Structure formats: structure tokens, C-alpha cells
Short mmCIF file of C-alpha atoms in Angstrom, two decimals:
data_model
loop_
_atom_site.label_atom_id
_atom_site.label_comp_id
_atom_site.label_asym_id
_atom_site.label_seq_id
_atom_site.Cartn_x
_atom_site.Cartn_y
_atom_site.Cartn_z
CA MET D 1 11.88 20.50 20.16
CA LYS D 2 11.65 24.27 20.14
CA GLN D 3 12.32 25.75 16.71
CA SER D 4 14.88 28.26 17.91
CA LEU D 5 18.35 29.44 17.57
CA SER D 6 19.96 31.38 20.41
CA PHE D 7 23.77 31.17 19.82
CA VAL D 8 26.07 30.48 16.95
CA THR D 9 29.42 29.75 18.41
CA LEU D 10 32.55 29.87 16.29
CA GLY D 11 35.35 27.79 17.55
CA VAL D 12 38.51 29.76 16.78
CA GLY D 13 42.13 29.02 16.81
CA ASP D 14 43.18 32.71 17.75
CA LEU D 15 40.49 34.29 19.85
CA ASP D 16 42.30 37.62 19.95
CA ALA D 17 42.64 37.85 16.37
CA ALA D 18 39.06 37.14 15.91
CA ARG D 19 38.06 39.51 18.64
CA ARG D 20 39.97 42.16 16.90
CA PHE D 21 38.54 41.49 13.58
CA TYR D 22 34.86 41.57 14.35
CA ARG D 23 35.27 44.25 17.15
CA ASP D 24 37.75 46.50 15.85
CA GLY D 25 37.89 45.64 12.24
CA LEU D 26 34.13 45.44 11.52
CA GLY D 27 33.16 47.77 14.33
CA TRP D 28 30.71 45.51 16.12
CA THR D 29 29.70 46.16 19.74
CA PRO D 30 30.17 43.17 22.05
CA THR D 31 27.41 42.36 24.58
CA LEU D 32 30.16 40.67 26.45
CA ASP D 33 34.06 40.80 25.87
CA ILE D 34 36.06 39.09 28.40
CA ASP D 35 39.39 37.09 28.16
CA GLU D 36 37.97 33.85 27.39
CA VAL D 37 34.96 34.70 25.11
CA VAL D 38 33.24 37.40 23.05
CA PHE D 39 29.46 37.67 22.44
CA PHE D 40 27.97 39.84 19.83
CA GLN D 41 24.18 40.08 19.41
CA VAL D 42 23.25 39.70 15.76
CA ALA D 43 19.56 39.24 15.67
CA PRO D 44 16.81 39.73 18.22
CA GLY D 45 17.57 37.16 20.76
CA VAL D 46 20.47 35.72 19.03
CA VAL D 47 24.32 35.91 19.92
CA LEU D 48 27.27 35.26 17.74
CA ALA D 49 29.99 33.85 20.20
CA LEU D 50 33.72 33.52 19.53
CA TRP D 51 35.18 31.11 21.80
CA GLY D 52 38.55 29.11 21.56
CA ALA D 53 38.11 25.90 19.44
CA ASP D 54 39.71 23.89 22.26
CA ASP D 55 37.26 25.24 24.78
CA LEU D 56 34.34 24.47 22.55
CA ALA D 57 35.52 20.95 21.83
CA GLY D 58 36.21 20.47 25.61
CA ASP D 59 32.62 21.69 26.45
CA VAL D 60 31.22 19.28 24.02
CA GLY D 61 33.51 16.49 25.20
CA ALA D 62 33.10 14.26 22.25
CA GLY D 63 36.28 14.03 20.52
CA PRO D 64 38.26 16.33 18.17
CA ALA D 65 36.42 18.81 15.83
CA GLN D 66 35.77 17.48 12.38
CA HIS D 67 34.05 18.80 9.19
CA GLY D 68 31.79 21.61 10.30
CA THR D 69 32.10 20.63 13.90
CA ALA D 70 34.02 23.89 15.00
CA VAL D 71 30.67 25.46 14.85
CA ALA D 72 27.99 24.86 17.46
CA LEU D 73 24.36 26.24 17.23
CA ALA D 74 22.39 26.67 20.44
CA CYS D 75 18.69 26.53 21.52
CA ASN D 76 18.17 27.93 24.93
CA VAL D 77 15.09 26.68 26.79
CA GLU D 78 13.21 27.80 29.83
CA SER D 79 13.99 25.17 32.38
CA ALA D 80 16.17 22.02 33.20
CA GLU D 81 13.00 19.85 32.47
CA GLU D 82 12.91 21.43 28.96
CA VAL D 83 16.50 20.38 28.42
CA HIS D 84 15.64 16.89 29.11
CA ALA D 85 12.67 17.09 26.96
CA ALA D 86 14.45 18.51 23.95
CA VAL D 87 17.33 15.87 24.11
CA GLU D 88 14.83 13.09 24.35
CA ARG D 89 12.90 14.50 21.35
CA TRP D 90 16.31 14.81 19.44
CA ARG D 91 17.06 11.06 20.27
CA ALA D 92 13.71 10.02 19.22
CA ALA D 93 14.16 11.78 15.87
CA GLY D 94 17.43 9.82 15.29
CA GLY D 95 19.90 12.52 16.37
CA GLU D 96 22.89 11.73 18.27
CA VAL D 97 23.36 12.67 21.96
CA LEU D 98 26.90 13.97 22.45
CA LYS D 99 26.56 15.06 26.05
CA GLU D 100 23.64 14.04 28.27
CA PRO D 101 22.01 16.77 30.21
CA ALA D 102 24.11 17.85 33.05
CA PRO D 103 24.62 20.91 35.35
CA THR D 104 27.12 23.34 33.98
CA THR D 105 29.58 25.41 35.82
CA HIS D 106 29.78 28.00 33.01
CA PHE D 107 26.33 29.55 33.85
CA GLY D 108 24.67 27.66 36.67
CA GLY D 109 22.14 25.81 34.64
CA MET D 110 21.80 22.76 32.53
CA GLN D 111 23.41 21.66 29.34
CA ALA D 112 23.47 19.07 26.68
CA TYR D 113 25.02 18.73 23.35
CA VAL D 114 23.50 16.92 20.32
CA ALA D 115 24.27 16.41 16.75
CA ASP D 116 22.09 16.07 13.56
CA PRO D 117 22.54 13.28 11.15
CA GLU D 118 25.24 15.19 9.36
CA GLY D 119 27.11 15.78 12.58
CA PHE D 120 26.27 19.63 13.13
CA ARG D 121 26.26 20.18 16.85
CA TRP D 122 23.56 21.97 18.91
CA GLU D 123 23.70 22.92 22.49
CA ILE D 124 20.48 22.54 24.39
CA ALA D 125 20.88 24.84 27.47
CA TRP D 126 18.78 26.21 30.20
CA ASN D 127 20.71 29.29 31.59
CA PRO D 128 18.76 31.13 34.49
CA GLY D 129 20.98 34.06 33.84
CA TRP D 130 20.10 34.47 30.35
CA GLU D 131 17.31 36.92 29.42
CA VAL D 132 15.72 38.27 26.18
CA GLY D 133 13.99 41.65 26.57
CA ALA D 134 10.69 42.49 24.71
CA ASP D 135 12.66 44.12 22.19
CA GLY D 136 14.88 41.07 21.64
CA THR D 137 17.89 42.27 23.41
CA VAL D 138 19.85 39.76 25.19
CA ARG D 139 20.93 40.33 28.61
CA PHE D 140 23.07 38.19 31.20
CA ALA D 141 22.03 38.56 34.72
CA MET K 1 29.42 46.40 8.49
CA LYS K 2 25.96 45.75 9.72
CA GLN K 3 26.03 43.68 13.10
CA SER K 4 23.42 41.28 11.82
CA LEU K 5 22.89 37.50 11.18
CA SER K 6 20.16 36.58 8.61
CA PHE K 7 20.82 33.03 7.79
CA VAL K 8 22.73 29.96 9.00
CA THR K 9 23.20 27.71 6.05
CA LEU K 10 24.32 23.97 6.94
CA GLY K 11 25.80 22.34 3.84
CA VAL K 12 24.66 18.86 4.14
CA GLY K 13 25.59 15.74 2.31
CA ASP K 14 22.08 14.11 2.38
CA LEU K 15 19.39 16.72 2.15
CA ASP K 16 16.49 14.55 2.21
CA ALA K 17 17.75 12.93 5.42
CA ALA K 18 18.35 16.36 6.92
CA ARG K 19 14.91 17.65 5.88
CA ARG K 20 13.27 14.49 7.48
CA PHE K 21 15.25 14.95 10.66
CA TYR K 22 14.34 18.74 11.33
CA ARG K 23 10.95 18.79 9.75
CA ASP K 24 9.41 15.43 10.57
CA GLY K 25 11.73 14.19 13.37
CA LEU K 26 12.04 17.55 15.36
CA GLY K 27 8.62 18.76 14.15
CA TRP K 28 9.89 21.95 12.89
CA THR K 29 7.65 24.14 10.37
CA PRO K 30 9.44 25.16 7.24
CA THR K 31 9.11 28.54 5.84
CA LEU K 32 10.02 27.15 2.62
CA ASP K 33 10.37 23.44 1.60
CA ILE K 34 11.25 22.61 -1.93
CA ASP K 35 13.47 20.03 -3.69
CA GLU K 36 16.71 21.80 -3.51
CA VAL K 37 16.55 23.56 -0.19
CA VAL K 38 14.62 24.01 3.15
CA PHE K 39 14.26 27.20 5.29
CA PHE K 40 13.21 27.15 8.86
CA GLN K 41 12.77 30.44 10.72
CA VAL K 42 14.49 30.09 13.99
CA ALA K 43 14.54 33.54 15.42
CA PRO K 44 13.11 36.97 14.58
CA GLY K 45 14.38 37.68 10.95
CA VAL K 46 16.72 34.61 11.15
CA VAL K 47 16.38 31.43 8.90
CA LEU K 48 18.30 28.03 9.36
CA ALA K 49 18.94 26.80 5.79
CA LEU K 50 19.62 23.28 4.69
CA TRP K 51 21.29 23.16 1.42
CA GLY K 52 23.41 20.53 -0.29
CA ALA K 53 27.01 20.70 0.49
CA ASP K 54 28.05 20.64 -3.15
CA ASP K 55 25.54 23.53 -3.93
CA LEU K 56 26.81 25.68 -1.10
CA ALA K 57 30.38 25.11 -2.17
CA GLY K 58 29.54 25.97 -5.67
CA ASP K 59 27.71 28.96 -4.62
CA VAL K 60 30.76 30.31 -2.72
CA GLY K 61 32.89 29.11 -5.65
CA ALA K 62 36.03 29.12 -3.65
CA GLY K 63 37.25 25.70 -3.47
CA PRO K 64 36.42 22.41 -1.46
CA ALA K 65 34.83 22.75 2.06
CA GLN K 66 37.47 22.59 4.75
CA HIS K 67 37.39 22.75 8.65
CA GLY K 68 34.14 24.69 9.44
CA THR K 69 33.43 25.84 6.03
CA ALA K 70 30.38 23.57 5.45
CA VAL K 71 28.61 26.24 7.51
CA ALA K 72 27.85 29.66 6.12
CA LEU K 73 26.43 32.42 8.04
CA ALA K 74 24.76 35.42 6.08
CA CYS K 75 23.99 39.02 6.61
CA ASN K 76 21.30 40.49 4.39
CA VAL K 77 21.51 44.10 3.67
CA GLU K 78 19.22 46.68 1.96
CA SER K 79 20.65 47.40 -1.36
CA ALA K 80 23.55 46.52 -3.89
CA GLU K 81 25.48 49.53 -2.79
CA GLU K 82 25.39 48.19 0.86
CA VAL K 83 26.79 44.89 -0.38
CA HIS K 84 29.73 46.62 -1.93
CA ALA K 85 30.17 48.82 1.20
CA ALA K 86 30.18 45.77 3.51
CA VAL K 87 32.62 43.90 1.36
CA GLU K 88 34.90 46.82 1.48
CA ARG K 89 34.69 46.98 5.17
CA TRP K 90 35.47 43.36 5.39
CA ARG K 91 38.33 43.72 3.20
CA ALA K 92 39.71 46.72 5.16
CA ALA K 93 39.32 44.75 8.33
CA GLY K 94 41.70 42.09 7.07
CA GLY K 95 39.07 39.66 5.98
CA GLU K 96 39.29 37.55 2.75
CA VAL K 97 37.07 38.09 -0.18
CA LEU K 98 35.95 34.76 -1.66
CA LYS K 99 33.49 35.98 -4.10
CA GLU K 100 33.31 39.58 -5.18
CA PRO K 101 29.85 41.26 -5.35
CA ALA K 102 27.96 40.07 -8.30
CA PRO K 103 24.33 39.70 -9.53
CA THR K 104 22.91 36.30 -8.47
CA THR K 105 20.46 34.17 -10.38
CA HIS K 106 19.02 32.53 -7.17
CA PHE K 107 17.16 35.63 -6.04
CA GLY K 108 17.69 38.57 -8.44
CA GLY K 109 19.83 40.40 -6.10
CA MET K 110 23.53 40.94 -5.19
CA GLN K 111 25.58 38.65 -3.35
CA ALA K 112 29.21 38.29 -2.09
CA TYR K 113 31.14 35.76 0.11
CA VAL K 114 33.82 36.68 2.51
CA ALA K 115 35.81 34.84 5.21
CA ASP K 116 36.90 35.80 8.67
CA PRO K 117 40.51 35.37 9.77
CA GLU K 118 39.56 31.75 10.84
CA GLY K 119 38.02 30.90 7.50
CA PHE K 120 34.28 31.05 8.65
CA ARG K 121 32.25 32.21 5.71
CA TRP K 122 29.57 34.86 5.51
CA GLU K 123 27.47 35.62 2.53
CA ILE K 124 26.69 39.27 2.15
CA ALA K 125 23.63 39.68 0.20
CA TRP K 126 20.88 41.95 -1.06
CA ASN K 127 17.71 40.15 -1.76
CA PRO K 128 14.86 42.39 -2.96
CA GLY K 129 12.35 39.55 -2.50
CA TRP K 130 13.35 38.84 1.39
CA GLU K 131 11.14 40.78 3.90
CA VAL K 132 11.25 40.80 7.77
CA GLY K 133 7.85 41.94 9.14
CA ALA K 134 7.57 44.01 12.21
CA ASP K 135 7.19 41.00 14.29
CA GLY K 136 10.42 39.51 12.92
CA THR K 137 8.69 37.00 10.60
CA VAL K 138 10.82 36.34 7.40
CA ARG K 139 8.74 36.15 4.07
CA PHE K 140 10.03 35.82 0.54
CA ALA K 141 8.24 37.71 -2.06
#
């Protein structure tokens, strides 16, 4: 399993308030700023995403958010095969598989959700439109 | 306020189980692996930390963990003055200040905790022993 973080997604109750806070209040520059989601690059290759808590919970598809589960970390890999391999490694390590690898309509790739022994959720994703430049800048094709 | 993420800290109930899962189960290589905490570098300049939930809550000093508050993001800055400036920017943006900037015994620097409008917690820290190399590798002096 790749030792890598690509996204931290905060599942928020009021997306517009959260958007205004980070973008206008703190003065951050979005990589993507559309009705349903906001992305801020916060480290080389790493995006902080603000997304509706219900949208995030629906994407995971594993019941209501509990303690700590309004946050999802994400590890992006290079192919659909790597998604499967990462999920199998996660399962072998004793982690829970919340959503088996499946094609996603969000970004035309492959996605799975897993949870560590404490219930912290990770998305394992292959997104053919997601690129990290040599300088670490994230781009969405 | 610097648009930057330096740490994602998961407050865990069973640190040894979490350590075994990420280190031995997933095969990740720690940057630091001591009794009370484990650090894994997961992106250039970004560390995923496993820390006892009680230790994290005690460090924040702002009451028991609630929905999503078992996770703390962190933004490391370059000086004590920058900690103060970031906290003032956070306050001006309508964020809550959970812990005013104060010297910390953890790492001989300065620390504050703030929360965004949804209650997601960020540590703003100056740690003189924390270095990010030109290749993004995190080191602790």
C-alpha cells in the first residue's frame, strides 16, 4: 500500500460558509471552486477538499458519519489494478473495506473506501484526470 | 494565513493497534516511532501522525472530542510571530481560537489551536526542530 496522502476531505454541513471561510476569510486560492465542492492545494500533490457531509457520506455509502468519520483521507494511485491491490493489502492488514473498488462517475476512474482499525476512512482512487506536476502542483485534466 | 498542511493527526483509542496496522500491516516506514506517537511522511512536507486520542484532546485543551474532532490538521509556520499572525487572521475570518498561542513543551516552539466554522481543528505551530528538505523530506532536529 503506497505510503501517500493525496486529499483530505472535510465533510461540512454548510459548504458555502466553509468556502467563504477558507477562500475569503483566510485568503486561500482554490484549485477548483464549483457549486458542489472546493479544492485547495495545501502541500505538493495534496488537496484539502470541502464537500457536503451528506455527499461524502453518500460517496462512502457506509452509513452515517460517526466519531471522526466526517473526514476522509485519500491516496491516489496510478491504475485500476493498483486500486484493487491497495484494497487487498488493506484487507490483509485487518482493515475494513467499506466500498469495494468500482468505477466512479465523479471522475471516470476507479474508487474504493476503506477504514483503519479506528474507523478513519481512506479513499483509494485512480483518477485518470488527476496529475501532479514535477513541482508538486495538482492539476485536473 | 499560509495555505499549507504539515500534519494530519489521527487521535486513536489504541495506539499500538494503529501503529501495527500502518507500519506492519500496510508496510509503511515511520519517520519517528516512539512509545507515545508515530509519524509517517505521506507527501512532500506532510506527516500523518498517530497519537492517543486523549493526548490529542489534552493538547488542544478544549473539551472532549466531538464529531470530526478526533482529527487535527496542522500548519507549521516559520516563527512565533507567524503563529500569532495566523491566529489573528483565523479569528478575523470568524474562526474559533481554542488555544491561544503559547510556548509548548512538546517541541520547544509555539503552538495554537483553532477551529473552522464546522469545528474542524487546526494546530498552528512554529517548531524550530522541524525541517523540510529541498526534496520535501521532513526531518526532526
